[in-house]
Coordinates of N, CA and C in Angstrom, one line a residue:
P1 N -103.7 -36.8 89.7 CA -102.9 -38.0 89.7 C -101.4 -37.7 89.8
T2 N -101.0 -36.4 89.5 CA -99.5 -36.1 89.7 C -99.3 -35.2 90.9
G3 N -100.3 -35.1 91.8 CA -100.1 -34.2 92.9 C -99.6 -34.9 94.2
Y4 N -99.6 -36.3 94.2 CA -99.3 -37.0 95.4 C -98.4 -38.2 95.1
A5 N -97.5 -38.4 96.0 CA -96.7 -39.7 96.0 C -97.4 -40.6 97.1
F6 N -97.3 -41.9 97.0 CA -97.9 -42.8 97.9 C -97.4 -44.2 97.8
T7 N -97.7 -45.0 98.8 CA -97.4 -46.4 98.8 C -98.7 -47.2 98.6
Q8 N -98.8 -48.1 97.7 CA -100.0 -48.9 97.4 C -99.8 -50.3 97.7
T9 N -100.7 -50.9 98.5 CA -100.6 -52.3 98.9 C -101.8 -53.0 98.3
T10 N -101.6 -54.0 97.5 CA -102.6 -54.7 96.8 C -102.6 -56.2 97.1
R11 N -103.7 -56.8 97.5 CA -103.8 -58.2 97.8 C -104.8 -58.8 96.7
V12 N -104.3 -59.8 96.0 CA -105.1 -60.4 95.0 C -105.5 -61.9 95.4
E13 N -106.8 -62.2 95.4 CA -107.2 -63.5 95.8 C -108.1 -64.0 94.6
R14 N -107.8 -65.2 94.1 CA -108.6 -65.7 92.9 C -108.7 -67.2 93.0
T15 N -109.8 -67.7 92.4 CA -110.1 -69.1 92.5 C -108.9 -69.9 91.9
G16 N -108.5 -70.9 92.6 CA -107.4 -71.8 92.2 C -106.0 -71.3 92.3
A17 N -105.8 -70.2 93.0 CA -104.4 -69.7 93.1 C -104.2 -69.2 94.5
A18 N -103.0 -69.2 95.0 CA -102.7 -68.7 96.3 C -102.8 -67.2 96.2
A19 N -103.2 -66.6 97.3 CA -103.3 -65.1 97.4 C -101.9 -64.5 97.3
K20 N -101.8 -63.3 96.7 CA -100.5 -62.6 96.5 C -100.7 -61.2 97.0
T21 N -99.7 -60.6 97.6 CA -99.7 -59.3 98.1 C -98.5 -58.5 97.4
F22 N -98.8 -57.4 96.8 CA -97.8 -56.5 96.2 C -97.8 -55.2 96.8
V23 N -96.6 -54.7 97.1 CA -96.4 -53.3 97.6 C -95.6 -52.5 96.6
S24 N -96.2 -51.4 96.2 CA -95.6 -50.5 95.2 C -95.5 -49.1 95.7
R25 N -94.6 -48.3 95.1 CA -94.5 -46.9 95.5 C -94.7 -46.1 94.2
Y26 N -95.5 -45.0 94.3 CA -95.7 -44.1 93.2 C -95.1 -42.7 93.5
D27 N -94.3 -42.2 92.6 CA -93.7 -40.9 92.9 C -93.8 -40.1 91.6
P28 N -94.7 -39.1 91.4 CA -94.9 -38.3 90.2 C -93.7 -37.4 89.9
A29 N -92.8 -37.2 90.9 CA -91.7 -36.3 90.7 C -90.6 -37.0 89.9
R30 N -90.7 -38.3 89.7 CA -89.7 -39.1 88.9 C -90.1 -39.0 87.5
A31 N -89.2 -39.4 86.6 CA -89.4 -39.5 85.2 C -90.6 -40.4 84.9
V32 N -91.4 -40.1 83.8 CA -92.6 -40.8 83.5 C -92.5 -42.3 83.6
G33 N -91.5 -42.9 83.0 CA -91.4 -44.4 83.0 C -90.8 -45.0 84.3
Q34 N -90.5 -44.1 85.3 CA -89.9 -44.6 86.5 C -90.8 -44.2 87.8
R35 N -92.0 -43.8 87.5 CA -92.8 -43.3 88.7 C -93.3 -44.5 89.6
W36 N -93.5 -45.6 89.0 CA -94.0 -46.8 89.8 C -92.8 -47.7 90.1
T37 N -92.7 -48.1 91.4 CA -91.6 -49.1 91.8 C -92.2 -50.2 92.6
L38 N -92.1 -51.4 92.1 CA -92.5 -52.6 92.9 C -91.5 -52.8 94.0
V39 N -92.0 -52.8 95.2 CA -91.1 -52.9 96.4 C -91.1 -54.3 97.0
F40 N -92.3 -54.9 97.2 CA -92.3 -56.2 97.8 C -93.4 -57.1 97.1
V41 N -93.2 -58.4 97.0 CA -94.1 -59.3 96.6 C -94.2 -60.4 97.7
D42 N -95.3 -60.5 98.3 CA -95.5 -61.4 99.5 C -94.4 -61.2 100.5
G43 N -94.1 -59.9 100.8 CA -93.2 -59.6 101.9 C -91.7 -59.7 101.5
K44 N -91.4 -60.1 100.3 CA -90.0 -60.2 99.8 C -89.7 -59.3 98.7
A45 N -88.4 -59.0 98.5 CA -88.0 -58.1 97.4 C -88.5 -58.9 96.1
P46 N -88.9 -58.1 95.1 CA -89.4 -58.8 93.8 C -88.2 -59.3 93.1
S47 N -88.5 -60.4 92.3 CA -87.5 -61.0 91.4 C -87.3 -60.0 90.2
A48 N -86.3 -60.2 89.5 CA -86.1 -59.4 88.3 C -87.3 -59.5 87.3
K49 N -87.8 -60.8 87.2 CA -88.9 -61.0 86.3 C -90.2 -60.3 86.8
E50 N -90.4 -60.4 88.2 CA -91.6 -59.7 88.7 C -91.5 -58.2 88.6
A51 N -90.3 -57.6 88.8 CA -90.1 -56.2 88.6 C -90.3 -55.7 87.2
A52 N -89.8 -56.5 86.2 CA -90.0 -56.2 84.8 C -91.4 -56.3 84.4
S53 N -92.1 -57.3 84.9 CA -93.6 -57.5 84.6 C -94.4 -56.3 85.2
A54 N -94.0 -55.9 86.4 CA -94.7 -54.8 87.0 C -94.5 -53.5 86.3
A55 N -93.2 -53.3 85.8 CA -92.9 -52.0 85.1 C -93.7 -52.0 83.8
K56 N -93.8 -53.1 83.1 CA -94.6 -53.2 81.9 C -96.0 -52.9 82.1
A57 N -96.6 -53.5 83.2 CA -98.0 -53.3 83.5 C -98.4 -51.9 83.8
T58 N -97.5 -51.2 84.5 CA -97.8 -49.8 85.0 C -97.8 -48.8 83.9
K59 N -97.2 -49.1 82.7 CA -97.2 -48.2 81.6 C -98.6 -47.9 81.2
A60 N -99.5 -48.8 81.2 CA -100.9 -48.6 80.8 C -101.8 -48.4 81.9
Q61 N -101.3 -48.3 83.1 CA -102.2 -48.2 84.3 C -102.5 -46.7 84.6
D62 N -103.7 -46.4 84.9 CA -104.1 -45.1 85.4 C -103.7 -45.0 86.8
V63 N -103.3 -43.8 87.2 CA -102.9 -43.5 88.6 C -104.2 -43.4 89.4
P64 N -104.4 -44.2 90.5 CA -105.6 -44.0 91.3 C -105.6 -42.7 91.9
S65 N -106.7 -41.9 91.8 CA -106.7 -40.6 92.3 C -108.2 -40.1 92.5
Y66 N -108.4 -39.2 93.5 CA -109.6 -38.5 93.7 C -110.0 -37.8 92.4
A67 N -109.0 -37.3 91.7 CA -109.3 -36.4 90.5 C -110.0 -37.2 89.4
E68 N -110.0 -38.6 89.5 CA -110.7 -39.4 88.4 C -112.2 -39.2 88.5
I69 N -112.7 -38.8 89.7 CA -114.2 -38.7 89.8 C -114.7 -37.6 88.9
A70 N -113.9 -36.5 88.6 CA -114.3 -35.4 87.8 C -114.6 -35.8 86.4
K71 N -114.1 -37.0 85.9 CA -114.3 -37.4 84.6 C -115.7 -37.9 84.3
W72 N -116.5 -38.2 85.4 CA -117.8 -38.7 85.2 C -118.9 -38.1 86.1
F73 N -118.4 -37.6 87.3 CA -119.4 -37.0 88.2 C -119.9 -35.7 87.6
G74 N -121.3 -35.5 87.7 CA -121.9 -34.4 87.1 C -122.7 -34.7 85.9
G75 N -122.6 -36.0 85.4 CA -123.5 -36.5 84.3 C -124.9 -36.7 84.9
P76 N -125.8 -37.2 84.0 CA -127.1 -37.4 84.5 C -127.2 -38.4 85.7
A77 N -127.8 -37.9 86.8 CA -127.8 -38.7 88.0 C -129.2 -38.6 88.7
T78 N -129.5 -39.5 89.6 CA -130.6 -39.5 90.4 C -130.2 -39.5 91.9
R79 N -130.8 -38.6 92.7 CA -130.5 -38.6 94.1 C -131.3 -39.7 94.7
I80 N -130.6 -40.7 95.4 CA -131.3 -41.9 95.9 C -131.3 -41.9 97.4
A81 N -130.5 -41.1 98.1 CA -130.5 -41.0 99.6 C -130.0 -39.7 100.0
Q82 N -130.5 -39.3 101.2 CA -130.0 -38.0 101.7 C -130.2 -38.0 103.2
T83 N -129.2 -37.5 103.9 CA -129.2 -37.3 105.4 C -128.9 -35.8 105.6
P84 N -128.9 -35.3 106.8 CA -128.5 -33.9 107.0 C -127.0 -33.7 106.6
T85 N -126.2 -34.7 106.6 CA -124.8 -34.5 106.3 C -124.2 -35.2 105.0
S86 N -125.1 -35.9 104.3 CA -124.6 -36.5 103.1 C -125.8 -36.7 102.1
V87 N -125.4 -36.9 100.8 CA -126.3 -37.3 99.8 C -125.7 -38.3 98.9
T88 N -126.5 -39.2 98.4 CA -126.0 -40.3 97.5 C -126.7 -40.1 96.1
Y89 N -125.8 -40.2 95.1 CA -126.3 -40.1 93.7 C -126.1 -41.4 93.0
R90 N -127.1 -41.7 92.1 CA -126.9 -42.9 91.2 C -126.8 -42.5 89.8
F91 N -125.8 -43.0 89.1 CA -125.6 -42.8 87.7 C -125.9 -44.1 87.0
A92 N -126.9 -44.1 86.1 CA -127.3 -45.3 85.4 C -126.2 -45.9 84.6
R93 N -125.4 -45.1 84.0 CA -124.3 -45.6 83.2 C -123.2 -44.6 83.2
L94 N -122.0 -45.0 82.8 CA -120.8 -44.1 82.9 C -120.4 -43.7 81.5
P95 N -119.8 -42.5 81.3 CA -119.3 -42.1 80.0 C -118.2 -43.0 79.5
K96 N -118.1 -43.1 78.2 CA -117.1 -43.9 77.5 C -115.7 -43.6 78.1
G97 N -115.0 -44.7 78.3 CA -113.6 -44.6 78.7 C -113.3 -44.6 80.2
I98 N -114.4 -44.6 81.0 CA -114.2 -44.6 82.5 C -113.8 -45.9 83.1
V99 N -114.4 -47.0 82.6 CA -114.1 -48.3 83.1 C -113.5 -49.2 82.0
K100 N -112.2 -49.3 82.0 CA -111.5 -50.1 81.0 C -110.9 -51.4 81.6
M101 N -111.2 -52.5 81.0 CA -110.7 -53.8 81.4 C -109.9 -54.4 80.2
G102 N -108.6 -54.2 80.3 CA -107.8 -54.6 79.1 C -108.2 -53.7 78.0
K103 N -108.6 -54.2 76.9 CA -109.0 -53.4 75.7 C -110.5 -53.2 75.7
H104 N -111.2 -53.8 76.6 CA -112.7 -53.7 76.7 C -113.1 -52.5 77.5
D105 N -114.0 -51.6 76.9 CA -114.6 -50.5 77.6 C -115.9 -50.9 78.2
A106 N -116.0 -51.1 79.5 CA -117.2 -51.6 80.2 C -118.1 -50.4 80.7
S107 N -117.8 -49.2 80.4 CA -118.4 -48.0 80.9 C -119.9 -48.0 80.7
A108 N -120.4 -48.4 79.5 CA -121.8 -48.4 79.2 C -122.6 -49.4 79.9
D109 N -121.8 -50.5 80.4 CA -122.5 -51.6 81.2 C -122.2 -51.4 82.7
T110 N -121.9 -50.2 83.1 CA -121.6 -50.0 84.5 C -122.4 -48.8 85.1
S111 N -123.0 -49.1 86.3 CA -123.7 -48.0 87.0 C -122.8 -47.6 88.1
A112 N -123.1 -46.4 88.7 CA -122.3 -45.9 89.8 C -123.1 -45.2 90.8
E113 N -122.7 -45.3 92.1 CA -123.3 -44.6 93.2 C -122.2 -43.8 93.9
A114 N -122.4 -42.5 94.2 CA -121.4 -41.7 94.8 C -122.0 -41.1 96.0
T115 N -121.4 -41.3 97.2 CA -121.8 -40.6 98.4 C -121.0 -39.4 98.7
V116 N -121.7 -38.3 98.9 CA -121.1 -37.0 99.1 C -121.3 -36.5 100.5
D117 N -120.2 -36.2 101.2 CA -120.2 -35.6 102.5 C -120.5 -34.1 102.4
L118 N -121.5 -33.7 103.1 CA -121.9 -32.3 103.0 C -121.5 -31.5 104.3
S119 N -120.9 -32.2 105.2 CA -120.6 -31.6 106.6 C -119.5 -30.6 106.6
G120 N -118.6 -30.6 105.7 CA -117.5 -29.6 105.7 C -117.8 -28.3 104.9
R121 N -116.7 -27.6 104.7 CA -116.8 -26.3 104.0 C -117.2 -26.5 102.5
A122 N -116.8 -27.7 101.9 CA -117.1 -28.0 100.6 C -117.6 -29.4 100.5
P123 N -118.5 -29.7 99.6 CA -118.9 -31.1 99.4 C -117.7 -32.0 98.9
V124 N -117.6 -33.2 99.5 CA -116.5 -34.1 99.1 C -117.1 -35.5 98.9
V125 N -116.8 -36.2 97.8 CA -117.2 -37.5 97.6 C -116.3 -38.4 98.5
T126 N -117.0 -39.2 99.3 CA -116.2 -40.1 100.2 C -116.3 -41.6 99.9
R127 N -117.3 -41.9 99.0 CA -117.4 -43.4 98.6 C -118.0 -43.4 97.2
V128 N -117.4 -44.3 96.4 CA -118.0 -44.6 95.1 C -118.1 -46.1 94.9
R129 N -119.2 -46.5 94.3 CA -119.5 -47.9 94.0 C -119.8 -48.0 92.6
F130 N -119.0 -48.8 91.8 CA -119.3 -49.2 90.4 C -119.9 -50.6 90.5
A131 N -120.9 -50.9 89.6 CA -121.4 -52.2 89.5 C -121.8 -52.5 88.0
S132 N -121.5 -53.7 87.6 CA -121.9 -54.1 86.2 C -123.4 -54.2 86.2
T133 N -123.9 -53.9 85.0 CA -125.4 -54.0 84.8 C -125.7 -55.1 83.9
T134 N -124.7 -55.7 83.3 CA -124.9 -56.9 82.4 C -123.6 -57.6 82.2
A135 N -123.7 -58.9 81.9 CA -122.5 -59.7 81.6 C -121.9 -59.3 80.3
F136 N -120.6 -59.5 80.1 CA -119.9 -59.1 78.8 C -118.7 -59.9 78.6
R137 N -118.2 -59.9 77.4 CA -117.0 -60.6 77.0 C -115.9 -59.6 76.9
M138 N -114.7 -59.9 77.4 CA -113.5 -59.1 77.3 C -112.7 -59.6 76.1
A139 N -112.8 -60.9 75.8 CA -112.2 -61.5 74.7 C -113.0 -62.8 74.4
L140 N -112.6 -63.5 73.3 CA -113.4 -64.7 73.0 C -113.4 -65.7 74.1
V141 N -112.3 -65.7 75.0 CA -112.2 -66.7 76.0 C -112.5 -66.2 77.4
V142 N -112.8 -64.9 77.6 CA -113.0 -64.4 78.9 C -114.4 -63.8 78.9
K143 N -115.2 -64.2 79.9 CA -116.6 -63.7 80.1 C -116.7 -63.2 81.5
V144 N -117.1 -61.9 81.7 CA -117.3 -61.4 83.0 C -118.8 -61.4 83.3
E145 N -119.2 -62.2 84.3 CA -120.6 -62.3 84.7 C -121.0 -61.1 85.5
R146 N -120.2 -60.7 86.4 CA -120.5 -59.5 87.2 C -119.2 -59.0 87.8
Y147 N -119.2 -57.7 88.1 CA -118.1 -57.1 88.9 C -118.6 -55.9 89.7
G148 N -117.9 -55.6 90.7 CA -118.2 -54.4 91.5 C -116.9 -53.8 92.1
V149 N -116.9 -52.5 92.2 CA -115.8 -51.8 92.7 C -116.3 -50.8 93.8
V150 N -115.7 -50.8 95.0 CA -116.0 -49.8 96.0 C -114.7 -49.1 96.3
T151 N -114.7 -47.8 96.2 CA -113.6 -47.0 96.4 C -113.9 -45.9 97.5
T152 N -113.0 -45.8 98.5 CA -113.3 -44.8 99.5 C -112.2 -43.7 99.5
Y153 N -112.5 -42.5 100.0 CA -111.6 -41.4 100.0 C -111.6 -40.8 101.3
R154 N -110.5 -40.1 101.7 CA -110.3 -39.5 103.0 C -109.6 -38.2 102.8
P155 N -109.6 -37.3 103.9 CA -108.7 -36.1 103.8 C -107.3 -36.5 103.8
G156 N -106.5 -35.9 103.0 CA -105.1 -36.1 102.8 C -104.3 -34.9 103.2
P157 N -103.1 -34.8 102.7 CA -102.2 -33.6 102.9 C -103.0 -32.4 102.6
D158 N -102.8 -31.3 103.4 CA -103.5 -30.1 103.2 C -105.0 -30.2 103.2
S159 N -105.5 -31.2 103.8 CA -106.9 -31.5 103.9 C -107.6 -31.8 102.5
H160 N -106.9 -31.9 101.5 CA -107.5 -32.3 100.2 C -107.8 -33.7 100.2
P161 N -108.9 -34.1 99.5 CA -109.3 -35.5 99.5 C -108.4 -36.4 98.7
V162 N -108.1 -37.6 99.2 CA -107.2 -38.5 98.5 C -107.8 -39.9 98.5
I163 N -107.4 -40.8 97.6 CA -107.9 -42.1 97.6 C -107.4 -42.8 98.9
D164 N -108.3 -43.6 99.5 CA -108.0 -44.4 100.7 C -107.8 -45.9 100.5
A165 N -108.9 -46.4 99.8 CA -108.9 -47.9 99.5 C -109.8 -48.2 98.4
A166 N -109.6 -49.3 97.8 CA -110.5 -49.8 96.7 C -110.6 -51.3 96.8
T167 N -111.8 -51.8 96.6 CA -112.0 -53.3 96.5 C -112.7 -53.6 95.2
V168 N -112.1 -54.5 94.5 CA -112.7 -55.0 93.2 C -113.1 -56.5 93.4
E169 N -114.4 -56.8 93.0 CA -114.8 -58.2 93.0 C -115.3 -58.5 91.7
M170 N -114.8 -59.6 91.1 CA -115.3 -60.1 89.8 C -115.6 -61.6 89.8
A171 N -116.6 -61.9 89.0 CA -116.9 -63.3 88.8 C -117.2 -63.5 87.3
G172 N -116.7 -64.7 86.8 CA -116.8 -64.9 85.4 C -116.1 -66.2 85.0
S173 N -115.7 -66.3 83.8 CA -115.0 -67.6 83.3 C -113.9 -67.3 82.3
V174 N -113.0 -68.1 82.3 CA -111.9 -68.1 81.3 C -111.8 -69.5 80.7
L175 N -111.9 -69.5 79.4 CA -112.0 -70.8 78.7 C -113.1 -71.7 79.2
G176 N -114.2 -71.1 79.7 CA -115.3 -71.9 80.2 C -115.2 -72.3 81.6
K177 N -114.1 -72.0 82.3 CA -113.9 -72.4 83.7 C -114.2 -71.2 84.6
A178 N -115.3 -71.4 85.4 CA -115.8 -70.3 86.3 C -114.8 -70.0 87.4
G179 N -114.8 -68.8 87.9 CA -114.0 -68.4 89.0 C -114.3 -67.0 89.5
T180 N -113.7 -66.6 90.6 CA -113.9 -65.3 91.1 C -112.5 -64.7 91.4
M181 N -112.5 -63.4 91.5 CA -111.2 -62.7 91.9 C -111.6 -61.5 92.7
T182 N -110.9 -61.3 93.8 CA -111.0 -60.1 94.7 C -109.7 -59.4 94.8
V183 N -109.7 -58.1 94.5 CA -108.5 -57.3 94.6 C -108.7 -56.2 95.7
R184 N -108.0 -56.2 96.8 CA -108.1 -55.2 97.8 C -106.8 -54.3 97.8
T185 N -107.0 -53.0 97.6 CA -105.9 -52.1 97.5 C -106.1 -51.0 98.6
S186 N -105.0 -50.7 99.3 CA -105.0 -49.6 100.2 C -103.8 -48.7 99.9
F187 N -104.0 -47.4 100.3 CA -103.0 -46.4 100.0 C -102.6 -45.7 101.3
A188 N -101.2 -45.6 101.4 CA -100.7 -45.0 102.6 C -99.5 -44.1 102.2
E189 N -99.0 -43.4 103.3 CA -97.8 -42.6 103.1 C -98.1 -41.5 102.0
M190 N -99.3 -41.0 101.9 CA -99.6 -40.0 100.9 C -98.9 -38.7 101.2
R191 N -98.2 -38.1 100.3 CA -97.6 -36.8 100.5 C -97.7 -36.0 99.2
S192 N -97.8 -34.7 99.4 CA -97.9 -33.8 98.3 C -96.5 -33.7 97.6
V193 N -96.6 -33.6 96.3 CA -95.3 -33.5 95.5 C -95.3 -32.1 94.8

């Protein structure tokens, strides 16, 4: 997570609201509280309120990274598919602390599938899919019926794998009102720090 600087573009689409696009930069060479910078909101410079809100939100945010896979990959898994150049493993549940939504830890209610590319000198995970296995409440007023996350990885600087894109899809309700949310994030300008 501290090995690369990058630009992150996130598009948020949810029921009853206009889509919003955020562009942020992450630089681990900067001081801890200044590593994330909100650059654009819907193609314009962020307002002071938007910048302050983003700065507050990033304090608790994990840095998207290929290194995050090491926290759970290697646990009990089943080989579910194999070709001459790849293998896919299924993890029935994830260890505690891997999937956090606000204060709720959804790890025990999440399965994972990881596709590993075997064609190079070393095996590399190229795609991860998380999926909820049951509905759960994040708070008294928020219920998550289902969610899924697909993350892809690609060769980056020095041919080391880096995160390429992530898509999160959720369906549930807030105060009894049903809705969906899709968050698409892409990563560019990846450079070693």
